[in-house]
Short mmCIF file of C-alpha atoms in Angstrom, two decimals:
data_model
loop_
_atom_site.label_atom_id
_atom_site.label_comp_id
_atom_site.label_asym_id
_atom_site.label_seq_id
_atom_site.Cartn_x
_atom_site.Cartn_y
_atom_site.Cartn_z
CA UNK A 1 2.81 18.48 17.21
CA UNK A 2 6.38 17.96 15.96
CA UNK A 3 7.52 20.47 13.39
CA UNK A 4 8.08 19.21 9.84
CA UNK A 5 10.48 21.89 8.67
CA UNK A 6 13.46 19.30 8.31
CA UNK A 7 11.63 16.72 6.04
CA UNK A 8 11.90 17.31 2.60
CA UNK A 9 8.55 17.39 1.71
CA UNK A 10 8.03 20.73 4.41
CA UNK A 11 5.57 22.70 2.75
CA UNK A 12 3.58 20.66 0.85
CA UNK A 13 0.16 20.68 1.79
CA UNK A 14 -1.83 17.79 0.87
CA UNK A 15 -5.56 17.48 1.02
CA UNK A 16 -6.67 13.72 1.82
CA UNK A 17 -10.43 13.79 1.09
CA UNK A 18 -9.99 10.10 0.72
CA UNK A 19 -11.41 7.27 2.02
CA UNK A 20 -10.38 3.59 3.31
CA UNK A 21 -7.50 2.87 2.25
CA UNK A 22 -5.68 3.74 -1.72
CA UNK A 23 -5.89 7.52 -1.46
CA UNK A 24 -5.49 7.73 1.87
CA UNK A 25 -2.73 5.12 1.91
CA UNK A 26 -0.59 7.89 -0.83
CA UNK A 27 -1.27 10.78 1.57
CA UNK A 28 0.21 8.80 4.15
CA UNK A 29 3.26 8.11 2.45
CA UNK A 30 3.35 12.12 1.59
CA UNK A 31 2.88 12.53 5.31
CA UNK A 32 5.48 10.27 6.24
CA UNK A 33 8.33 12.40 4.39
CA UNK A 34 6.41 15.81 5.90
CA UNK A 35 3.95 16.88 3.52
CA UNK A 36 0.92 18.85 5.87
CA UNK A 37 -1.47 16.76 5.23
CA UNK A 38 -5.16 17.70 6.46
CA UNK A 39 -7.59 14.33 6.11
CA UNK A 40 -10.94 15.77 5.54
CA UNK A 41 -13.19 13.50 7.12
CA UNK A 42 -17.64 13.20 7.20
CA UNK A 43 -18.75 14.61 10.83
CA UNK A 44 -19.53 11.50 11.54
CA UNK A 45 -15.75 9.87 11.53
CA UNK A 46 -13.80 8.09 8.12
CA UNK A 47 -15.20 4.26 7.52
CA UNK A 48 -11.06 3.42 8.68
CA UNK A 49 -12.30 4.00 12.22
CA UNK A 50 -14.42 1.28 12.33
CA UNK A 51 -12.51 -1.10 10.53
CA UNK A 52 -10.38 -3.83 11.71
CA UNK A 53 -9.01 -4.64 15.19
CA UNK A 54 -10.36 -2.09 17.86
CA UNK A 55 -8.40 -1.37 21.04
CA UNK A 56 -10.58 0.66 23.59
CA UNK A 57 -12.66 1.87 20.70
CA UNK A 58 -9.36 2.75 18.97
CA UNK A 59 -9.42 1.10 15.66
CA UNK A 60 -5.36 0.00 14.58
CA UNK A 61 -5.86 0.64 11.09
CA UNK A 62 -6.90 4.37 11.31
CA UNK A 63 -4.15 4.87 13.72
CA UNK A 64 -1.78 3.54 10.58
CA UNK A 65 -3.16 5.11 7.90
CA UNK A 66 -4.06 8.59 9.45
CA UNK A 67 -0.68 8.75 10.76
CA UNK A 68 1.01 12.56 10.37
CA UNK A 69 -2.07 13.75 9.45
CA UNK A 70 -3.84 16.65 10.82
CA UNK A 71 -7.74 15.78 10.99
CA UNK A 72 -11.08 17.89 10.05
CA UNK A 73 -14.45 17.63 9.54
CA UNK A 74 -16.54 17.99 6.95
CA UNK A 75 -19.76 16.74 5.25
CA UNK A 76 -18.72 17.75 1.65
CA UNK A 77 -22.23 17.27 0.39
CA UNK A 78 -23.17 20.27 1.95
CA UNK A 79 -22.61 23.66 0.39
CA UNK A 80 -21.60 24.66 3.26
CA UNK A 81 -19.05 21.95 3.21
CA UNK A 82 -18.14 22.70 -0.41
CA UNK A 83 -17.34 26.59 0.28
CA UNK A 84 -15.09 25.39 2.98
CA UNK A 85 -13.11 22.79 1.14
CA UNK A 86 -12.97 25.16 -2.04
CA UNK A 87 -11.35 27.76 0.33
CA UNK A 88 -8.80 24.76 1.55
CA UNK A 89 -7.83 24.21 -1.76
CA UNK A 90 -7.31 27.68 -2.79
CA UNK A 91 -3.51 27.39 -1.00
CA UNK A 92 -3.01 23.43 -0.77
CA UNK A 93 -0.84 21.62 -3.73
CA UNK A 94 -2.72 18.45 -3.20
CA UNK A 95 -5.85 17.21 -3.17
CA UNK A 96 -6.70 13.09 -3.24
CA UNK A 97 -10.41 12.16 -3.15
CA UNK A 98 -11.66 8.41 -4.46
CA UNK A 99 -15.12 9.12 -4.36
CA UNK A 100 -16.84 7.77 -7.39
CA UNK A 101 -16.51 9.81 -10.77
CA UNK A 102 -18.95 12.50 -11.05
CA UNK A 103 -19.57 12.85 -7.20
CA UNK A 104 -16.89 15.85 -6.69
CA UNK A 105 -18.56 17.21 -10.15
CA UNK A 106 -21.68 17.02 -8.66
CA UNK A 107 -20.42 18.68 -5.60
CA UNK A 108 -18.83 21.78 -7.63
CA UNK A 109 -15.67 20.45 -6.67
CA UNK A 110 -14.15 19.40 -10.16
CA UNK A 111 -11.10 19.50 -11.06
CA UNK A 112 -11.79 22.45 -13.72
CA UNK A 113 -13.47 24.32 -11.25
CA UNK A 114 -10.63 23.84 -8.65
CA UNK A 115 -8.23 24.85 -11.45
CA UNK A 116 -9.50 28.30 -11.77
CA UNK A 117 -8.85 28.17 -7.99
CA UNK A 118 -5.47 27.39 -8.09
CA UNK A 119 -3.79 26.78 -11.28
CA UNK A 120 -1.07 24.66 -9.38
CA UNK A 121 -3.18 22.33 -7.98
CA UNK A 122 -2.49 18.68 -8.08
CA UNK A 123 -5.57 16.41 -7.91
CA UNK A 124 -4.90 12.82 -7.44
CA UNK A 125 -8.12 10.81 -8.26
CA UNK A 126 -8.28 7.10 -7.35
CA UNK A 127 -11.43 5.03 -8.37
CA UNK A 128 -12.07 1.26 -8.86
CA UNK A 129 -12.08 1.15 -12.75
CA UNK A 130 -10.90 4.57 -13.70
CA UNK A 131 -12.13 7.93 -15.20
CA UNK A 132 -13.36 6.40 -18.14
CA UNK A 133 -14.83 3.37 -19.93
CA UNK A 134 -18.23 1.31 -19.35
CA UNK A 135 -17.44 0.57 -15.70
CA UNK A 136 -16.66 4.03 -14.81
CA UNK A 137 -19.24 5.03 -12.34
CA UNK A 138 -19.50 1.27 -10.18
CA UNK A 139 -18.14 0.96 -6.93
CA UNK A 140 -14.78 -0.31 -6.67
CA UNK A 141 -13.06 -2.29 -4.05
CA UNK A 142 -9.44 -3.68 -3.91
CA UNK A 143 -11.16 -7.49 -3.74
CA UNK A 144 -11.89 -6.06 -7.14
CA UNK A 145 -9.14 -5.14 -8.53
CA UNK A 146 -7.60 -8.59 -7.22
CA UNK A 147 -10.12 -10.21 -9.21
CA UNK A 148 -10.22 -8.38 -12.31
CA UNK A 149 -6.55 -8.04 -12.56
CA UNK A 150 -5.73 -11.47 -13.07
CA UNK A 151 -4.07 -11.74 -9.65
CA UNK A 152 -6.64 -14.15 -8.35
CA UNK A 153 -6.21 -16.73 -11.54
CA UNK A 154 -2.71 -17.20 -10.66
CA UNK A 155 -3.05 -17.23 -7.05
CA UNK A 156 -3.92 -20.72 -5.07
CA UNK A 157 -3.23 -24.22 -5.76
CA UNK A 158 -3.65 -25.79 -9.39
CA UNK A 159 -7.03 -27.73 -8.10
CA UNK A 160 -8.08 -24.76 -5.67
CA UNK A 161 -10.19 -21.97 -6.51
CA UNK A 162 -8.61 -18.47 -7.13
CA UNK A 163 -7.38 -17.25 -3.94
CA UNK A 164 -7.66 -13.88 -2.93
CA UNK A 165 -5.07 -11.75 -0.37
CA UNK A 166 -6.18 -11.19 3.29
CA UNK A 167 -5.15 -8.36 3.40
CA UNK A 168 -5.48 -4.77 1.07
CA UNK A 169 -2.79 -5.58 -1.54
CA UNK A 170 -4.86 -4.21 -4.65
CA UNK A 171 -5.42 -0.95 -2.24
CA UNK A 172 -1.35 -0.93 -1.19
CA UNK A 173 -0.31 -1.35 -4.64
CA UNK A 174 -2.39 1.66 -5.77
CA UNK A 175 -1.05 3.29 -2.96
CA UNK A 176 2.37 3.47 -3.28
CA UNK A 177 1.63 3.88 -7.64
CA UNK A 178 -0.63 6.71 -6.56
CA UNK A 179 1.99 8.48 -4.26
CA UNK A 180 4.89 8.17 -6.68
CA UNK A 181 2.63 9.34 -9.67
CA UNK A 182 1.93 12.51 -7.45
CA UNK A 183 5.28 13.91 -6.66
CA UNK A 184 6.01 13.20 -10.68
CA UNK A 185 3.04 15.61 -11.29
CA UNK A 186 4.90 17.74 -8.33
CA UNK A 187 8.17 17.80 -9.82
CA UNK A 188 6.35 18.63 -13.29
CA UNK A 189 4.84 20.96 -12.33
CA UNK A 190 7.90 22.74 -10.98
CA UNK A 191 8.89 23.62 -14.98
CA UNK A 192 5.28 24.16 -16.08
CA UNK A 193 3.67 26.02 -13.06
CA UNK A 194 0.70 24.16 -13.29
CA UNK A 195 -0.88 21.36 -12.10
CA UNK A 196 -3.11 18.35 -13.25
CA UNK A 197 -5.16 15.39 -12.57
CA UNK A 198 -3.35 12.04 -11.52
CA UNK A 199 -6.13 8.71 -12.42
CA UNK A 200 -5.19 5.77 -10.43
CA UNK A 201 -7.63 3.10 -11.06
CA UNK A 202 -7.19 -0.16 -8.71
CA UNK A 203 -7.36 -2.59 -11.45
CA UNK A 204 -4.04 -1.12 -13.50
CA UNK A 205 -0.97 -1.15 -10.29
CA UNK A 206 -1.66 -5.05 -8.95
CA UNK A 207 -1.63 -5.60 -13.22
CA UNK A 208 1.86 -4.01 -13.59
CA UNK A 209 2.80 -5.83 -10.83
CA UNK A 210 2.36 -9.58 -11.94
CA UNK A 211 4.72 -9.12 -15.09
CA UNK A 212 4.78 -10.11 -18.67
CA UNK A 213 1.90 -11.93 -18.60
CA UNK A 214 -0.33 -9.78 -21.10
CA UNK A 215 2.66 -9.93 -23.53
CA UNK A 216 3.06 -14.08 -23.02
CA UNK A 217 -0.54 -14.18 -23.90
CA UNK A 218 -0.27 -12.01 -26.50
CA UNK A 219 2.65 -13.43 -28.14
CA UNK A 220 2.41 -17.21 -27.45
CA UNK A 221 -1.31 -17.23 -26.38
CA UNK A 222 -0.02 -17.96 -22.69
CA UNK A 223 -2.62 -17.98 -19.97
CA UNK A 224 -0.58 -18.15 -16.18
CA UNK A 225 -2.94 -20.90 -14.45
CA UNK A 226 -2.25 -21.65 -10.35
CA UNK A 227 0.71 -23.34 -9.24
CA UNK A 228 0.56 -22.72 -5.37
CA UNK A 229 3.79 -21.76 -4.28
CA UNK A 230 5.74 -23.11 -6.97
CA UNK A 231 6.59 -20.99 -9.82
CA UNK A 232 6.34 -21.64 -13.60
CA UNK A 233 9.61 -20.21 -14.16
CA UNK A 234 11.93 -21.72 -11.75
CA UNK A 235 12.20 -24.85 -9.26
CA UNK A 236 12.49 -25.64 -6.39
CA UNK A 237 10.50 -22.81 -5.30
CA UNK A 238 8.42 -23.49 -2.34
CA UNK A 239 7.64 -23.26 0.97
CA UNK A 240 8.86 -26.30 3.49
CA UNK A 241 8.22 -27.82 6.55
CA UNK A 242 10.89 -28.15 9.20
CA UNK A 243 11.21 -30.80 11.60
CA UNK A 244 10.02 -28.04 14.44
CA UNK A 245 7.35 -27.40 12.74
CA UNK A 246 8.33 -24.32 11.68
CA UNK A 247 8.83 -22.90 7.91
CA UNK A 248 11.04 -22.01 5.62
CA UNK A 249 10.78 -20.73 2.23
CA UNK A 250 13.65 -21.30 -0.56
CA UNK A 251 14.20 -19.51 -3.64
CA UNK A 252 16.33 -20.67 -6.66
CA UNK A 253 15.78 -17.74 -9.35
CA UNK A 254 19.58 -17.85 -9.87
CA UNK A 255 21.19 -20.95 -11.80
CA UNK A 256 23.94 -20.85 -8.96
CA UNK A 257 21.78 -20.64 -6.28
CA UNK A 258 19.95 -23.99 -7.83
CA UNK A 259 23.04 -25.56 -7.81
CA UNK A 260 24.23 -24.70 -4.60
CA UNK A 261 21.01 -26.40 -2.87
CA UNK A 262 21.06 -29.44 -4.45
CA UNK A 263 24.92 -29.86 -3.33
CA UNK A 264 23.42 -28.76 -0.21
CA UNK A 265 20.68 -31.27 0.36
CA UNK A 266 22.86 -34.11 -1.08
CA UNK A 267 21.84 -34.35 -4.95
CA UNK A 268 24.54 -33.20 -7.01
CA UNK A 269 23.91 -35.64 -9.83
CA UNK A 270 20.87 -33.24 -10.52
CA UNK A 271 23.11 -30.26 -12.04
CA UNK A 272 24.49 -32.87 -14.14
CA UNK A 273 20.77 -32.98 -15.98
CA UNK A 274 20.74 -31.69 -19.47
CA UNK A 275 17.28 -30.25 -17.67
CA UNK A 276 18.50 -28.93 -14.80
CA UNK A 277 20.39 -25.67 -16.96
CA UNK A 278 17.38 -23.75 -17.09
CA UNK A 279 14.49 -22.31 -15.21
CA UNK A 280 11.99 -23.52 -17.32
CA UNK A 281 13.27 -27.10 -17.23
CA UNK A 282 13.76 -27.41 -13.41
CA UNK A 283 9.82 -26.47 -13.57
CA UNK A 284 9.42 -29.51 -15.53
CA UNK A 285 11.05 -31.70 -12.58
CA UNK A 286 9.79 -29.92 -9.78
CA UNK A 287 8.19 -32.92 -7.81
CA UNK A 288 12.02 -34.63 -8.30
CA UNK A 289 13.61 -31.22 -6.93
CA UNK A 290 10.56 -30.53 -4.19
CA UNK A 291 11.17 -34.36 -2.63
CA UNK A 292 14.59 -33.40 -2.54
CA UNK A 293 14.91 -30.23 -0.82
CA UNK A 294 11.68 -30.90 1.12
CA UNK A 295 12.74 -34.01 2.75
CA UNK A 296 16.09 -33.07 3.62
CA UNK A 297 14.22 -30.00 5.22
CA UNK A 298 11.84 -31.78 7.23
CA UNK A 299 14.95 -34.12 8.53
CA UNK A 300 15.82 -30.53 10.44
CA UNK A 301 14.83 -27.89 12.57
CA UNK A 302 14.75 -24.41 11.43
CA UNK A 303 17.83 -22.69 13.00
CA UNK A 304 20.14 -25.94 11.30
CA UNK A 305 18.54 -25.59 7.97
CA UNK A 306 19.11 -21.63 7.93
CA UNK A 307 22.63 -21.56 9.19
CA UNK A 308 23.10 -24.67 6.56
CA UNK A 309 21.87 -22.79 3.90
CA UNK A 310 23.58 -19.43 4.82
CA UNK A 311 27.40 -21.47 5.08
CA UNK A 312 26.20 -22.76 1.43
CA UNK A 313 25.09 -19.16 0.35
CA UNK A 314 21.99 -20.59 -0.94
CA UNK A 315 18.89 -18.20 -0.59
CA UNK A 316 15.87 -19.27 2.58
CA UNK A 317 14.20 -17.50 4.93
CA UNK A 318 12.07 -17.86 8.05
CA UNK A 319 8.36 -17.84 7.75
CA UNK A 320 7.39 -15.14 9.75
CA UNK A 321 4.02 -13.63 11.71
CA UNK A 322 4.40 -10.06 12.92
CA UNK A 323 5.29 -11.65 16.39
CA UNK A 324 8.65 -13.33 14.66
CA UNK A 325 8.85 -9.22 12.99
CA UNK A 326 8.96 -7.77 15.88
CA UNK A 327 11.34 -9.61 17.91
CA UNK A 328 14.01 -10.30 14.73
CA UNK A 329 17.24 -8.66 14.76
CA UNK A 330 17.16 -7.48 11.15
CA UNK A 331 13.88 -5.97 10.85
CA UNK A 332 15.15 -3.83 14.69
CA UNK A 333 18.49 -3.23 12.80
CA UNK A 334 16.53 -1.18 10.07
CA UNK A 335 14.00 0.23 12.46
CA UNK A 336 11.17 -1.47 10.45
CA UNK A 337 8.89 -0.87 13.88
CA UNK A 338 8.80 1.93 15.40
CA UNK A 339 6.59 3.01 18.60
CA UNK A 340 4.67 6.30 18.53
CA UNK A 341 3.77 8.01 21.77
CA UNK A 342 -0.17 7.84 21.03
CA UNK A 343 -2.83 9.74 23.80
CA UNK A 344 -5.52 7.01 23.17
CA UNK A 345 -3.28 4.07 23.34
CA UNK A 346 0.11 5.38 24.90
CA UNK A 347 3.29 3.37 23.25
CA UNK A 348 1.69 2.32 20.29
CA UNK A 349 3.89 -0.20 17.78
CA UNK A 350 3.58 0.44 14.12
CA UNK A 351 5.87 -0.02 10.41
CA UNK A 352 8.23 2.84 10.09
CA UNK A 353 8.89 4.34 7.12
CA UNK A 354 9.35 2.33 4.23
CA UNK A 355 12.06 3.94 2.61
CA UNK A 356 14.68 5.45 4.12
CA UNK A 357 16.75 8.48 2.59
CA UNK A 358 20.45 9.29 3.86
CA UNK A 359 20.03 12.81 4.11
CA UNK A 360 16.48 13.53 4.20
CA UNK A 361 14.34 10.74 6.00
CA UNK A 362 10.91 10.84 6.53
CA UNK A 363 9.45 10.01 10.08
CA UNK A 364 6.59 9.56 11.63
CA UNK A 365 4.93 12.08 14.22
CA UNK A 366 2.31 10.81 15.54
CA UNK A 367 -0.76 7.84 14.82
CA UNK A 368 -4.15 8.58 13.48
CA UNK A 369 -5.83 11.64 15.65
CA UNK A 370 -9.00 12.04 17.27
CA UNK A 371 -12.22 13.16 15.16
CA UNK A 372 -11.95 16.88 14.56
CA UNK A 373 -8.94 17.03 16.43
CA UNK A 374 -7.68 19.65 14.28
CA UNK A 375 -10.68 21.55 13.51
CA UNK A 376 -10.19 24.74 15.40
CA UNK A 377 -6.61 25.43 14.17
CA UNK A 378 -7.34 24.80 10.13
CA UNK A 379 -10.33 26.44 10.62
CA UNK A 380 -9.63 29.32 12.40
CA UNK A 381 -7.01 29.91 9.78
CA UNK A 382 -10.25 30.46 6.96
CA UNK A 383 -11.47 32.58 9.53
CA UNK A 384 -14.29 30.63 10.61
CA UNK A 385 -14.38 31.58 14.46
CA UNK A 386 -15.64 29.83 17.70
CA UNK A 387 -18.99 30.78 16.91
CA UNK A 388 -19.13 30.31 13.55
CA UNK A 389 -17.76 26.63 14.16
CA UNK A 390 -20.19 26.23 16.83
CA UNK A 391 -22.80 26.90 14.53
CA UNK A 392 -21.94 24.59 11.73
CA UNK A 393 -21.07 21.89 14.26
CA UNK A 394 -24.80 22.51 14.84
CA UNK A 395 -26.18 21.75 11.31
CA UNK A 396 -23.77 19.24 11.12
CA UNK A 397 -21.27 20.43 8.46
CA UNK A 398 -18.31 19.57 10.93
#
C-alpha cells in the first residue's frame, strides 16, 4: 500500500464506523489528503457493497467511497466487538459513526466514555435530524433531508411535483460540511488538547446551501415556489436545445453578461428596457428573453453556439453525461478522473481529488478493498493473534 508520509494529513488516524454514504463520504475526503483511515465494517460487509452498479460482484460505489481506506471487521454489537473498537480508539484522533443516537450509548461506546479513553479524541456524529429535538431517534435518509430542507419545494417545474435529486446530494452536502467541521475541531484542538463531538444532521448542510431563503421569508414572508430551470432572480437562465440536439445551458447572473447575449442573439433593443437593468425585472420578462435566446439557439448546433458565445464572452456550457466528462479536455487538463490500479477490477476510472493544494495535494491510493482485507495487520497491532482472530472469526465478531 502506498505510503502516506508526504500528504499533509500523515498521521491522522481516522476511525470510519460509518455507514452508506455522509460519514463515510467525510472520511473519504480525510483519506484522500492521507489521514489512516480504518472503515470498521459488520462481518457481514458495509450496505455500500451492495449498492448501486455491480461489476463482477464489485459494487462502483464502495470502490468510491472506501477509497484510501484500510478495511476491518467488526460486529460492534458484540462486547467482544466493543472491547476491540474501544482499544482502536484509545490511539486514533477520529472517530465518525451515523448510527442512530443512543445506539453507540447503548453499546458503551459514548462519547464520554471514549473521552476518558482519549481526551483528544474527535468524534464526528452524523444522524438524519440531529442529537436533539422530537425527531432525534428516527431513521434518517438523505431523500430526507431533501425533503425536509426545502430543497424539494423549489426543485421541478412550477406545475410539477417537488422533484427530488438522483443522486445523494443531501448525503454529499453533509459530507463535505462534516469533513471541514472535523479538521476545525482538529485544528482546535491543537490549542486546547482536547477533543469534542462534531453533530452533522442531514437536514442543516443542503439548508445552508439554498441561500437566503429563511431570511426572505422571514422578512418579506417569501416562500421560493418551482421555477424549473429558470431562476427567480435573474433571466434568461435556462437550459436550451441546439439544433443537434444537443444542450446548452446559459447563465446571465451578471448585468454585462445579460447584455452581451442579447447583442449576441440579435436583440439589442432589450437592454434599452427600463426592465431589463435588473435581475429581478428580466425575471419578469423571461418568456420575451427565453424565445429569444432559445430560438436563436435551436437555429444552431452546439460547437457554433459555444464558440459564438465564447468570441462574445457571454457565459454557456455543454450539457454533459460522464461520457462527455471523460473525454473533455478541461476536466483531463485538471485531472478530474483519475484511474486507480484496482485487483478486483484492474484500471478502474474514478473523480480525483476535489481540491487540489500547490504544495501539499492529496491523492488517491487505491479503491474500496476487499472485506477484512486489513484485518490481520490492525489487528495484530492490538495483539489479537492468528488464533485469537481465528476464533472470533468463529463467533462472528470479525
Amino acid at each position: 500500500m502506498d505510503a502516506t508520509t508526504d500528504l499533509p494529513l500523515a498521521g491522522t488516524r481516522v476511525l470510519d464506523a460509518a455507514t452508506l454514504f455522509a460519514g463515510p463520504g467525510a472520511a473519504t475526503l480525510l483519506g484522500d489528503f492521507g489521514a489512516d483511515v480504518i472503515k470498521i465494517e459488520h462481518p457481514t460487509g458495509d450496505p455500500a457493497r451492495r449498492h448501486g452498479a455491480q461489476v463482477r460482484g464489485e459494487s462502483l460505489w464502495w470502490k468510491l467511497v472506501a477509497r484510501n481506506k484500510r478495511t476491518v471487521t467488526l460486529d460492534l454489537s458484540r462486547a467482544e466487538g466493543q472491547e476491540i473498537c474501544r482499544a482502536l480508539v484509545r490511539d486514533a484522533d477520529v472517530l465518525v459513526e451515523n448510527f442512530r443516537p443512543g445506539t453507540f450509548e447503548r453499546w458503551g461506546l459514548g462519547y464520554e466514555r471514549l473521552h476518558e479513553l482519549n481526551p483528544r479524541l474527535v468524534m464526528l456524529r452524523v444522524s438524519g435530524f440531529g442529537r436533539v429535538g422530537p425527531m432525534r431517534h428516527r431513521a434518517g435518509f438523505g431523500t430526507l433531508a431533501e425533503a425536509m430542507s426545502g430543497f424539494a419545494h423549489c426543485t421541478g417545474t412550477p406545475d410539477g411535483p417537488p422533484t427530488l435529486p438522483p443522486f445523494g446530494l443531501a448525503d454529499g452536502v453533509a459530507a463535505v460540511t462534516a469533513a471541514y467541521a472535523t479538521m476545525v475541531a482538529l485544528h482546535a484542538r491543537a490549542a486546547t488538547g482536547r477533543g469534542q463531538v462534531v453533530d452533522t444532521a442531514l437536514i442543516e448542510p443542503i439548508l445552508h446551501l439554498l441561500g437566503p431563503q429563511i431570511s426572505a421569508h422571514q422578512q418579506l414572508g417569501l416562500v421560493q415556489e418551482r421555477s424549473g430551470n429558470r431562476s427567480p432572480h435573474n433571466a434568461p437562465r435556462n437550459t436550451y436545445r441546439c439544433r443537434d440536439g444537443r444542450w446548452v445551458a446559459v447563465s446571465t447572473s451578471a448585468q454585462s453578461i445579460a447584455e452581451r447575449v442579447m447583442r449576441l442573439v440579435g436583440r439589442a433593443h432589450l437592454i434599452e428596457e427600463p426592465w431589463f437593468a435588473t435581475g429581478s425585472g428580466r425575471a419578469e420578462h423571461v418568456e420575451e428573453l427565453d424565445a429569444a435566446v432559445g430560438g436563436w439557439i435551436a437555429a444552431r448546433g452546439a460547437d457554433e453556439v459555444i464558440a459564438a458565445f465564447e468570441e462574445a464572452e457571454a457565459a454557456v456550457a455543454p450539457v454533459y453525461s460522464a461520457a462527455d466528462i471523460a473525454a473533455d479536455p478541461q476536466f483531463a487538463a485538471l485531472g478530474t478522473v483519475v484511474h486507480v490500479d484496482d485487483p478486483e477490477l484492474g484500471s478502474l476510472a474514478m473523480q480525483g481529488v476535489p481540491a487540489r493544494l500547490s504544495d501539499t495535494p492529496g491523492r488517491v491510493r487505491w479503491a474500496g478493498r476487499a472485506l477484512g482485507a486489513d484485518n490481520a495487520e490492525v489487528f495484530e497491532r492490538l495483539g489479537i493473534g492468528a488464533r485469537r482472530r481465528a476464533e472470533l472469526r468463529g463467533a462472528g465478531v470479525i
